[in-house]
Amino acid sequence: DQQVKQNSPSLSVQEGRISILNCDYTNSMFDYFLWYKKYPAEGPTFLISISSIKDKNEDGRFTVFLNKSAKHLSLHIVPSQPGDSAVYFCAAKRTGGSEKLVFGKGTKLTVNP
Amino acid sequence: DVKVTQSSRYLVKRTGEKVFLECVQDMDHENMFWYRQDPGLGLRLIYFSYDVKMKEKGDIPEGYSVSREKKERFSLILESASTNQTSMYLCASGTSGWDEQFFGPGTRLTVL
């Protein structure tokens, strides 16, 4: 049973435009959500997070939106740059529990110059 | 600068061999994790540890064991490597609560 879903395996956008990556979750106990970026042959690097008490968190070009009622979050990258081309993983956890992160399967973003 | 290091970037082993993957973190984190990443399957948790000598099974523990004798070190052991354990292995560490996990660079293991 997949608790965190990224339904788009890939996304292609033009440089300078907005990239929107989506993530859905099923476990209502999750209260902390994270996005990681991963280049080939490297470990994932943390990008941005949001707790369930917020509906938006912004860090430079990256903004994460959380819609708790829909159990949906999205990552917006504006403007997109070729260096943003990577696989993006959405992850969720229930704080105060086992501290396990549950990951989605990832979305491969390609930003074309 | 926070750091999680893994003993090897690339490893080639034969079927049936015992394989040790080592992970060390320098952030004094209590939690450490082993994942494997396979195309189309994302990151799947194998084992994790929330304290020295403590361990818990993740989603896919079969064929693996772990050891945590010191807080900074978490080892993943493949008792008898099989070809379906060919994968990218990622170690991570973190604290509890509203905090991210930090990942090592990964070990690409090939079992022939």
PDB file of C-alpha atoms in Angstrom:
ATOM      1  CA  ASP A   1       0.000   0.000   0.000  1.00  0.00           C
ATOM      2  CA  GLN A   2       1.655   3.153  -1.220  1.00  0.00           C
ATOM      3  CA  GLN A   3       1.204   5.870   1.377  1.00  0.00           C
ATOM      4  CA  VAL A   4       3.012   8.575  -0.607  1.00  0.00           C
ATOM      5  CA  LYS A   5       2.356   8.828  -4.316  1.00  0.00           C
ATOM      6  CA  GLN A   6       4.007  10.802  -7.050  1.00  0.00           C
ATOM      7  CA  ASN A   7       1.882  10.012 -10.042  1.00  0.00           C
ATOM      8  CA  SER A   8       4.035  11.690 -12.664  1.00  0.00           C
ATOM      9  CA  PRO A   9       7.247   9.736 -13.328  1.00  0.00           C
ATOM     10  CA  SER A  10       8.615  12.566 -15.432  1.00  0.00           C
ATOM     11  CA  LEU A  11       8.128  16.241 -16.210  1.00  0.00           C
ATOM     12  CA  SER A  12       9.722  18.411 -18.865  1.00  0.00           C
ATOM     13  CA  VAL A  13       9.698  22.224 -18.769  1.00  0.00           C
ATOM     14  CA  GLN A  14      11.427  25.086 -20.498  1.00  0.00           C
ATOM     15  CA  GLU A  15      14.075  27.115 -18.747  1.00  0.00           C
ATOM     16  CA  GLY A  16      12.564  30.144 -17.040  1.00  0.00           C
ATOM     17  CA  ARG A  17       9.103  28.625 -16.724  1.00  0.00           C
ATOM     18  CA  ILE A  18       7.457  27.196 -13.615  1.00  0.00           C
ATOM     19  CA  SER A  19       7.902  23.548 -12.643  1.00  0.00           C
ATOM     20  CA  ILE A  20       5.135  22.031 -10.539  1.00  0.00           C
ATOM     21  CA  LEU A  21       5.718  18.644  -8.960  1.00  0.00           C
ATOM     22  CA  ASN A  22       2.835  16.935  -7.203  1.00  0.00           C
ATOM     23  CA  CYS A  23       2.550  14.486  -4.353  1.00  0.00           C
ATOM     24  CA  ASP A  24      -0.421  12.806  -2.681  1.00  0.00           C
ATOM     25  CA  TYR A  25      -0.516  10.952   0.611  1.00  0.00           C
ATOM     26  CA  THR A  26      -3.025   8.669   2.247  1.00  0.00           C
ATOM     27  CA  ASN A  27      -1.979   8.542   5.900  1.00  0.00           C
ATOM     28  CA  SER A  28      -3.668  11.358   7.827  1.00  0.00           C
ATOM     29  CA  MET A  29      -1.171  10.879  10.673  1.00  0.00           C
ATOM     30  CA  PHE A  30       1.643  12.366   8.596  1.00  0.00           C
ATOM     31  CA  ASP A  31       2.469  15.826   9.885  1.00  0.00           C
ATOM     32  CA  TYR A  32       5.798  16.684   8.300  1.00  0.00           C
ATOM     33  CA  PHE A  33       6.552  16.682   4.603  1.00  0.00           C
ATOM     34  CA  LEU A  34       9.837  17.040   2.766  1.00  0.00           C
ATOM     35  CA  TRP A  35      11.170  17.322  -0.754  1.00  0.00           C
ATOM     36  CA  TYR A  36      14.523  15.885  -1.751  1.00  0.00           C
ATOM     37  CA  LYS A  37      16.443  16.338  -4.961  1.00  0.00           C
ATOM     38  CA  LYS A  38      18.653  13.597  -6.333  1.00  0.00           C
ATOM     39  CA  TYR A  39      21.240  13.641  -9.087  1.00  0.00           C
ATOM     40  CA  PRO A  40      22.417  10.339 -10.623  1.00  0.00           C
ATOM     41  CA  ALA A  41      25.062   8.507  -8.579  1.00  0.00           C
ATOM     42  CA  GLU A  42      24.623  10.876  -5.625  1.00  0.00           C
ATOM     43  CA  GLY A  43      22.655  10.760  -2.406  1.00  0.00           C
ATOM     44  CA  PRO A  44      19.428  12.785  -2.097  1.00  0.00           C
ATOM     45  CA  THR A  45      19.801  16.314  -0.807  1.00  0.00           C
ATOM     46  CA  PHE A  46      17.162  18.028   1.257  1.00  0.00           C
ATOM     47  CA  LEU A  47      15.373  20.831  -0.535  1.00  0.00           C
ATOM     48  CA  ILE A  48      12.454  22.153   1.500  1.00  0.00           C
ATOM     49  CA  SER A  49       9.945  21.000   4.083  1.00  0.00           C
ATOM     50  CA  ILE A  50       6.585  21.937   5.525  1.00  0.00           C
ATOM     51  CA  SER A  51       4.808  21.014   8.718  1.00  0.00           C
ATOM     52  CA  SER A  52       1.108  20.323   8.867  1.00  0.00           C
ATOM     53  CA  ILE A  53       0.441  23.558  10.757  1.00  0.00           C
ATOM     54  CA  LYS A  54       1.348  25.549   7.654  1.00  0.00           C
ATOM     55  CA  ASP A  55      -0.012  25.591   4.138  1.00  0.00           C
ATOM     56  CA  LYS A  56       2.937  27.216   2.420  1.00  0.00           C
ATOM     57  CA  ASN A  57       6.677  27.417   2.848  1.00  0.00           C
ATOM     58  CA  GLU A  58       9.001  29.354   0.602  1.00  0.00           C
ATOM     59  CA  ASP A  59      12.758  29.257   0.128  1.00  0.00           C
ATOM     60  CA  GLY A  60      14.120  31.257  -2.759  1.00  0.00           C
ATOM     61  CA  ARG A  61      12.892  29.765  -6.013  1.00  0.00           C
ATOM     62  CA  PHE A  62      11.242  26.840  -4.220  1.00  0.00           C
ATOM     63  CA  THR A  63       7.786  26.903  -2.654  1.00  0.00           C
ATOM     64  CA  VAL A  64       5.921  23.980  -1.165  1.00  0.00           C
ATOM     65  CA  PHE A  65       2.144  24.083  -0.768  1.00  0.00           C
ATOM     66  CA  LEU A  66       0.189  21.758   1.494  1.00  0.00           C
ATOM     67  CA  ASN A  67      -3.530  21.050   1.181  1.00  0.00           C
ATOM     68  CA  LYS A  68      -4.374  18.893   4.169  1.00  0.00           C
ATOM     69  CA  SER A  69      -7.995  18.333   3.276  1.00  0.00           C
ATOM     70  CA  ALA A  70      -6.973  16.944  -0.104  1.00  0.00           C
ATOM     71  CA  LYS A  71      -3.885  15.220   1.311  1.00  0.00           C
ATOM     72  CA  HIS A  72      -1.882  16.845  -1.427  1.00  0.00           C
ATOM     73  CA  LEU A  73       1.321  18.795  -1.626  1.00  0.00           C
ATOM     74  CA  SER A  74       3.149  20.399  -4.464  1.00  0.00           C
ATOM     75  CA  LEU A  75       6.576  21.840  -5.098  1.00  0.00           C
ATOM     76  CA  HIS A  76       6.848  24.922  -7.297  1.00  0.00           C
ATOM     77  CA  ILE A  77      10.152  25.941  -8.835  1.00  0.00           C
ATOM     78  CA  VAL A  78      10.206  29.417 -10.332  1.00  0.00           C
ATOM     79  CA  PRO A  79      12.038  30.141 -12.527  1.00  0.00           C
ATOM     80  CA  SER A  80      13.242  26.686 -13.545  1.00  0.00           C
ATOM     81  CA  GLN A  81      16.900  26.317 -14.452  1.00  0.00           C
ATOM     82  CA  PRO A  82      18.748  23.529 -16.305  1.00  0.00           C
ATOM     83  CA  GLY A  83      20.608  22.714 -13.080  1.00  0.00           C
ATOM     84  CA  ASP A  84      17.273  21.810 -11.526  1.00  0.00           C
ATOM     85  CA  SER A  85      17.134  18.728 -13.748  1.00  0.00           C
ATOM     86  CA  ALA A  86      17.086  15.829 -11.287  1.00  0.00           C
ATOM     87  CA  VAL A  87      14.765  13.323  -9.665  1.00  0.00           C
ATOM     88  CA  TYR A  88      12.583  14.860  -6.970  1.00  0.00           C
ATOM     89  CA  PHE A  89      11.281  12.752  -4.111  1.00  0.00           C
ATOM     90  CA  CYS A  90       8.420  13.671  -1.869  1.00  0.00           C
ATOM     91  CA  ALA A  91       8.592  12.223   1.662  1.00  0.00           C
ATOM     92  CA  ALA A  92       6.386  12.261   4.739  1.00  0.00           C
ATOM     93  CA  LYS A  93       6.595  11.279   8.364  1.00  0.00           C
ATOM     94  CA  ARG A  94       4.678  11.280  11.583  1.00  0.00           C
ATOM     95  CA  THR A  95       6.690  13.164  14.179  1.00  0.00           C
ATOM     96  CA  GLY A  96       6.845  11.637  17.616  1.00  0.00           C
ATOM     97  CA  GLY A  97       6.532   8.215  16.059  1.00  0.00           C
ATOM     98  CA  SER A  98       9.222   6.003  14.605  1.00  0.00           C
ATOM     99  CA  GLU A  99      10.768   8.918  12.638  1.00  0.00           C
ATOM    100  CA  LYS A 100      10.621   6.838   9.459  1.00  0.00           C
ATOM    101  CA  LEU A 101      10.351   8.795   6.264  1.00  0.00           C
ATOM    102  CA  VAL A 102       7.997   7.346   3.675  1.00  0.00           C
ATOM    103  CA  PHE A 103       9.062   8.247   0.161  1.00  0.00           C
ATOM    104  CA  GLY A 104       7.230   8.534  -3.104  1.00  0.00           C
ATOM    105  CA  LYS A 105       8.701   6.929  -6.206  1.00  0.00           C
ATOM    106  CA  GLY A 106      10.051  10.190  -7.538  1.00  0.00           C
ATOM    107  CA  THR A 107       9.510  12.508 -10.488  1.00  0.00           C
ATOM    108  CA  LYS A 108      12.283  13.081 -12.986  1.00  0.00           C
ATOM    109  CA  LEU A 109      12.371  16.765 -13.890  1.00  0.00           C
ATOM    110  CA  THR A 110      14.080  17.877 -17.083  1.00  0.00           C
ATOM    111  CA  VAL A 111      14.567  21.586 -17.639  1.00  0.00           C
ATOM    112  CA  ASN A 112      15.361  22.333 -21.263  1.00  0.00           C
ATOM    113  CA  PRO A 113      17.546  25.342 -22.133  1.00  0.00           C
TER     114      PRO A 113
ATOM    115  CA  ASP B   1      29.247  21.030   7.465  1.00  0.00           C
ATOM    116  CA  VAL B   2      27.170  17.954   8.183  1.00  0.00           C
ATOM    117  CA  LYS B   3      28.464  14.724   6.839  1.00  0.00           C
ATOM    118  CA  VAL B   4      27.326  11.174   6.210  1.00  0.00           C
ATOM    119  CA  THR B   5      29.961   8.979   4.622  1.00  0.00           C
ATOM    120  CA  GLN B   6      29.675   5.515   3.157  1.00  0.00           C
ATOM    121  CA  SER B   7      32.598   3.125   2.905  1.00  0.00           C
ATOM    122  CA  SER B   8      32.434   2.514  -0.845  1.00  0.00           C
ATOM    123  CA  ARG B   9      30.926   4.305  -3.839  1.00  0.00           C
ATOM    124  CA  TYR B  10      30.988   1.206  -6.042  1.00  0.00           C
ATOM    125  CA  LEU B  11      31.169  -2.450  -5.068  1.00  0.00           C
ATOM    126  CA  VAL B  12      31.069  -5.667  -7.098  1.00  0.00           C
ATOM    127  CA  LYS B  13      30.454  -8.956  -5.302  1.00  0.00           C
ATOM    128  CA  ARG B  14      29.677 -12.541  -6.203  1.00  0.00           C
ATOM    129  CA  THR B  15      26.486 -14.393  -5.402  1.00  0.00           C
ATOM    130  CA  GLY B  16      26.683 -15.971  -1.953  1.00  0.00           C
ATOM    131  CA  GLU B  17      29.322 -13.589  -0.592  1.00  0.00           C
ATOM    132  CA  LYS B  18      28.804 -11.803   2.710  1.00  0.00           C
ATOM    133  CA  VAL B  19      28.781  -8.046   2.117  1.00  0.00           C
ATOM    134  CA  PHE B  20      29.314  -5.255   4.609  1.00  0.00           C
ATOM    135  CA  LEU B  21      28.266  -1.674   3.902  1.00  0.00           C
ATOM    136  CA  GLU B  22      29.451   0.881   6.405  1.00  0.00           C
ATOM    137  CA  CYS B  23      27.996   4.282   7.194  1.00  0.00           C
ATOM    138  CA  VAL B  24      29.389   6.951   9.500  1.00  0.00           C
ATOM    139  CA  GLN B  25      27.818  10.264  10.518  1.00  0.00           C
ATOM    140  CA  ASP B  26      29.485  13.099  12.384  1.00  0.00           C
ATOM    141  CA  MET B  27      26.366  14.959  13.542  1.00  0.00           C
ATOM    142  CA  ASP B  28      25.677  13.041  16.768  1.00  0.00           C
ATOM    143  CA  HIS B  29      22.300  11.979  15.366  1.00  0.00           C
ATOM    144  CA  GLU B  30      20.407   9.325  17.269  1.00  0.00           C
ATOM    145  CA  ASN B  31      18.559   7.966  14.214  1.00  0.00           C
ATOM    146  CA  MET B  32      20.193   6.180  11.301  1.00  0.00           C
ATOM    147  CA  PHE B  33      18.627   4.527   8.285  1.00  0.00           C
ATOM    148  CA  TRP B  34      19.457   2.235   5.361  1.00  0.00           C
ATOM    149  CA  TYR B  35      17.512   2.522   2.113  1.00  0.00           C
ATOM    150  CA  ARG B  36      17.829   1.025  -1.295  1.00  0.00           C
ATOM    151  CA  GLN B  37      16.880   2.864  -4.440  1.00  0.00           C
ATOM    152  CA  ASP B  38      15.747   1.054  -7.566  1.00  0.00           C
ATOM    153  CA  PRO B  39      14.391   2.578 -10.793  1.00  0.00           C
ATOM    154  CA  GLY B  40      10.656   3.092 -10.625  1.00  0.00           C
ATOM    155  CA  LEU B  41      10.485   2.023  -6.971  1.00  0.00           C
ATOM    156  CA  GLY B  42      11.808   5.097  -5.199  1.00  0.00           C
ATOM    157  CA  LEU B  43      13.586   4.808  -1.856  1.00  0.00           C
ATOM    158  CA  ARG B  44      12.608   1.826   0.248  1.00  0.00           C
ATOM    159  CA  LEU B  45      13.574   1.520   3.890  1.00  0.00           C
ATOM    160  CA  ILE B  46      15.503  -1.624   4.799  1.00  0.00           C
ATOM    161  CA  TYR B  47      16.334  -1.076   8.487  1.00  0.00           C
ATOM    162  CA  PHE B  48      16.679   1.789  10.882  1.00  0.00           C
ATOM    163  CA  SER B  49      18.127   2.399  14.314  1.00  0.00           C
ATOM    164  CA  TYR B  50      17.094   4.995  16.868  1.00  0.00           C
ATOM    165  CA  ASP B  51      19.832   4.260  19.382  1.00  0.00           C
ATOM    166  CA  VAL B  52      23.001   2.253  19.871  1.00  0.00           C
ATOM    167  CA  LYS B  53      22.284  -1.477  19.690  1.00  0.00           C
ATOM    168  CA  MET B  54      18.657  -0.770  18.805  1.00  0.00           C
ATOM    169  CA  LYS B  55      17.243  -1.633  15.403  1.00  0.00           C
ATOM    170  CA  GLU B  56      13.907  -1.941  13.692  1.00  0.00           C
ATOM    171  CA  LYS B  57      12.882  -3.524  10.441  1.00  0.00           C
ATOM    172  CA  GLY B  58      11.817  -1.305   7.624  1.00  0.00           C
ATOM    173  CA  ASP B  59       9.709  -2.271   4.654  1.00  0.00           C
ATOM    174  CA  ILE B  60      12.110  -4.719   2.977  1.00  0.00           C
ATOM    175  CA  PRO B  61      14.399  -6.299   5.623  1.00  0.00           C
ATOM    176  CA  GLU B  62      14.571  -9.796   4.107  1.00  0.00           C
ATOM    177  CA  GLY B  63      18.108 -10.829   3.259  1.00  0.00           C
ATOM    178  CA  TYR B  64      19.654  -8.019   5.314  1.00  0.00           C
ATOM    179  CA  SER B  65      20.825  -7.438   8.845  1.00  0.00           C
ATOM    180  CA  VAL B  66      22.298  -4.394  10.584  1.00  0.00           C
ATOM    181  CA  SER B  67      24.635  -3.528  13.388  1.00  0.00           C
ATOM    182  CA  ARG B  68      24.972  -0.373  15.442  1.00  0.00           C
ATOM    183  CA  GLU B  69      27.662  -0.702  18.085  1.00  0.00           C
ATOM    184  CA  LYS B  70      28.513   3.007  18.191  1.00  0.00           C
ATOM    185  CA  LYS B  71      26.266   6.019  17.784  1.00  0.00           C
ATOM    186  CA  GLU B  72      28.070   7.316  14.715  1.00  0.00           C
ATOM    187  CA  ARG B  73      28.268   4.035  12.799  1.00  0.00           C
ATOM    188  CA  PHE B  74      25.532   1.927  11.210  1.00  0.00           C
ATOM    189  CA  SER B  75      26.400  -1.143   9.168  1.00  0.00           C
ATOM    190  CA  LEU B  76      24.267  -3.010   6.674  1.00  0.00           C
ATOM    191  CA  ILE B  77      25.070  -6.679   6.144  1.00  0.00           C
ATOM    192  CA  LEU B  78      24.022  -8.872   3.267  1.00  0.00           C
ATOM    193  CA  GLU B  79      24.415 -12.349   4.730  1.00  0.00           C
ATOM    194  CA  SER B  80      24.508 -14.108   1.349  1.00  0.00           C
ATOM    195  CA  ALA B  81      24.373 -11.702  -1.551  1.00  0.00           C
ATOM    196  CA  SER B  82      21.975 -12.427  -4.387  1.00  0.00           C
ATOM    197  CA  THR B  83      21.580 -10.820  -7.796  1.00  0.00           C
ATOM    198  CA  ASN B  84      18.287  -9.201  -6.785  1.00  0.00           C
ATOM    199  CA  GLN B  85      20.228  -7.205  -4.198  1.00  0.00           C
ATOM    200  CA  THR B  86      21.995  -5.309  -6.964  1.00  0.00           C
ATOM    201  CA  SER B  87      20.975  -1.748  -6.164  1.00  0.00           C
ATOM    202  CA  MET B  88      21.968   1.701  -4.936  1.00  0.00           C
ATOM    203  CA  TYR B  89      22.234   1.655  -1.145  1.00  0.00           C
ATOM    204  CA  LEU B  90      21.756   4.894   0.722  1.00  0.00           C
ATOM    205  CA  CYS B  91      22.481   5.600   4.353  1.00  0.00           C
ATOM    206  CA  ALA B  92      20.882   8.507   6.196  1.00  0.00           C
ATOM    207  CA  SER B  93      20.916  10.007   9.672  1.00  0.00           C
ATOM    208  CA  GLY B  94      18.669  12.434  11.477  1.00  0.00           C
ATOM    209  CA  THR B  95      17.190  13.677  14.725  1.00  0.00           C
ATOM    210  CA  SER B  96      13.634  13.274  15.903  1.00  0.00           C
ATOM    211  CA  GLY B  97      10.826  15.692  15.220  1.00  0.00           C
ATOM    212  CA  TRP B  98      10.698  18.517  12.676  1.00  0.00           C
ATOM    213  CA  ASP B  99      13.959  17.806  10.960  1.00  0.00           C
ATOM    214  CA  GLU B 100      15.285  16.352   7.770  1.00  0.00           C
ATOM    215  CA  GLN B 101      17.378  13.255   7.222  1.00  0.00           C
ATOM    216  CA  PHE B 102      20.842  13.710   5.783  1.00  0.00           C
ATOM    217  CA  PHE B 103      21.982  11.231   3.182  1.00  0.00           C
ATOM    218  CA  GLY B 104      25.342   9.797   2.280  1.00  0.00           C
ATOM    219  CA  PRO B 105      26.568   9.616  -1.333  1.00  0.00           C
ATOM    220  CA  GLY B 106      25.350   6.047  -1.811  1.00  0.00           C
ATOM    221  CA  THR B 107      26.975   2.717  -2.653  1.00  0.00           C
ATOM    222  CA  ARG B 108      26.236   1.187  -6.016  1.00  0.00           C
ATOM    223  CA  LEU B 109      26.367  -2.564  -5.358  1.00  0.00           C
ATOM    224  CA  THR B 110      26.456  -5.068  -8.187  1.00  0.00           C
ATOM    225  CA  VAL B 111      26.048  -8.756  -7.376  1.00  0.00           C
ATOM    226  CA  LEU B 112      27.180 -11.075 -10.159  1.00  0.00           C
TER     227      LEU B 112
END
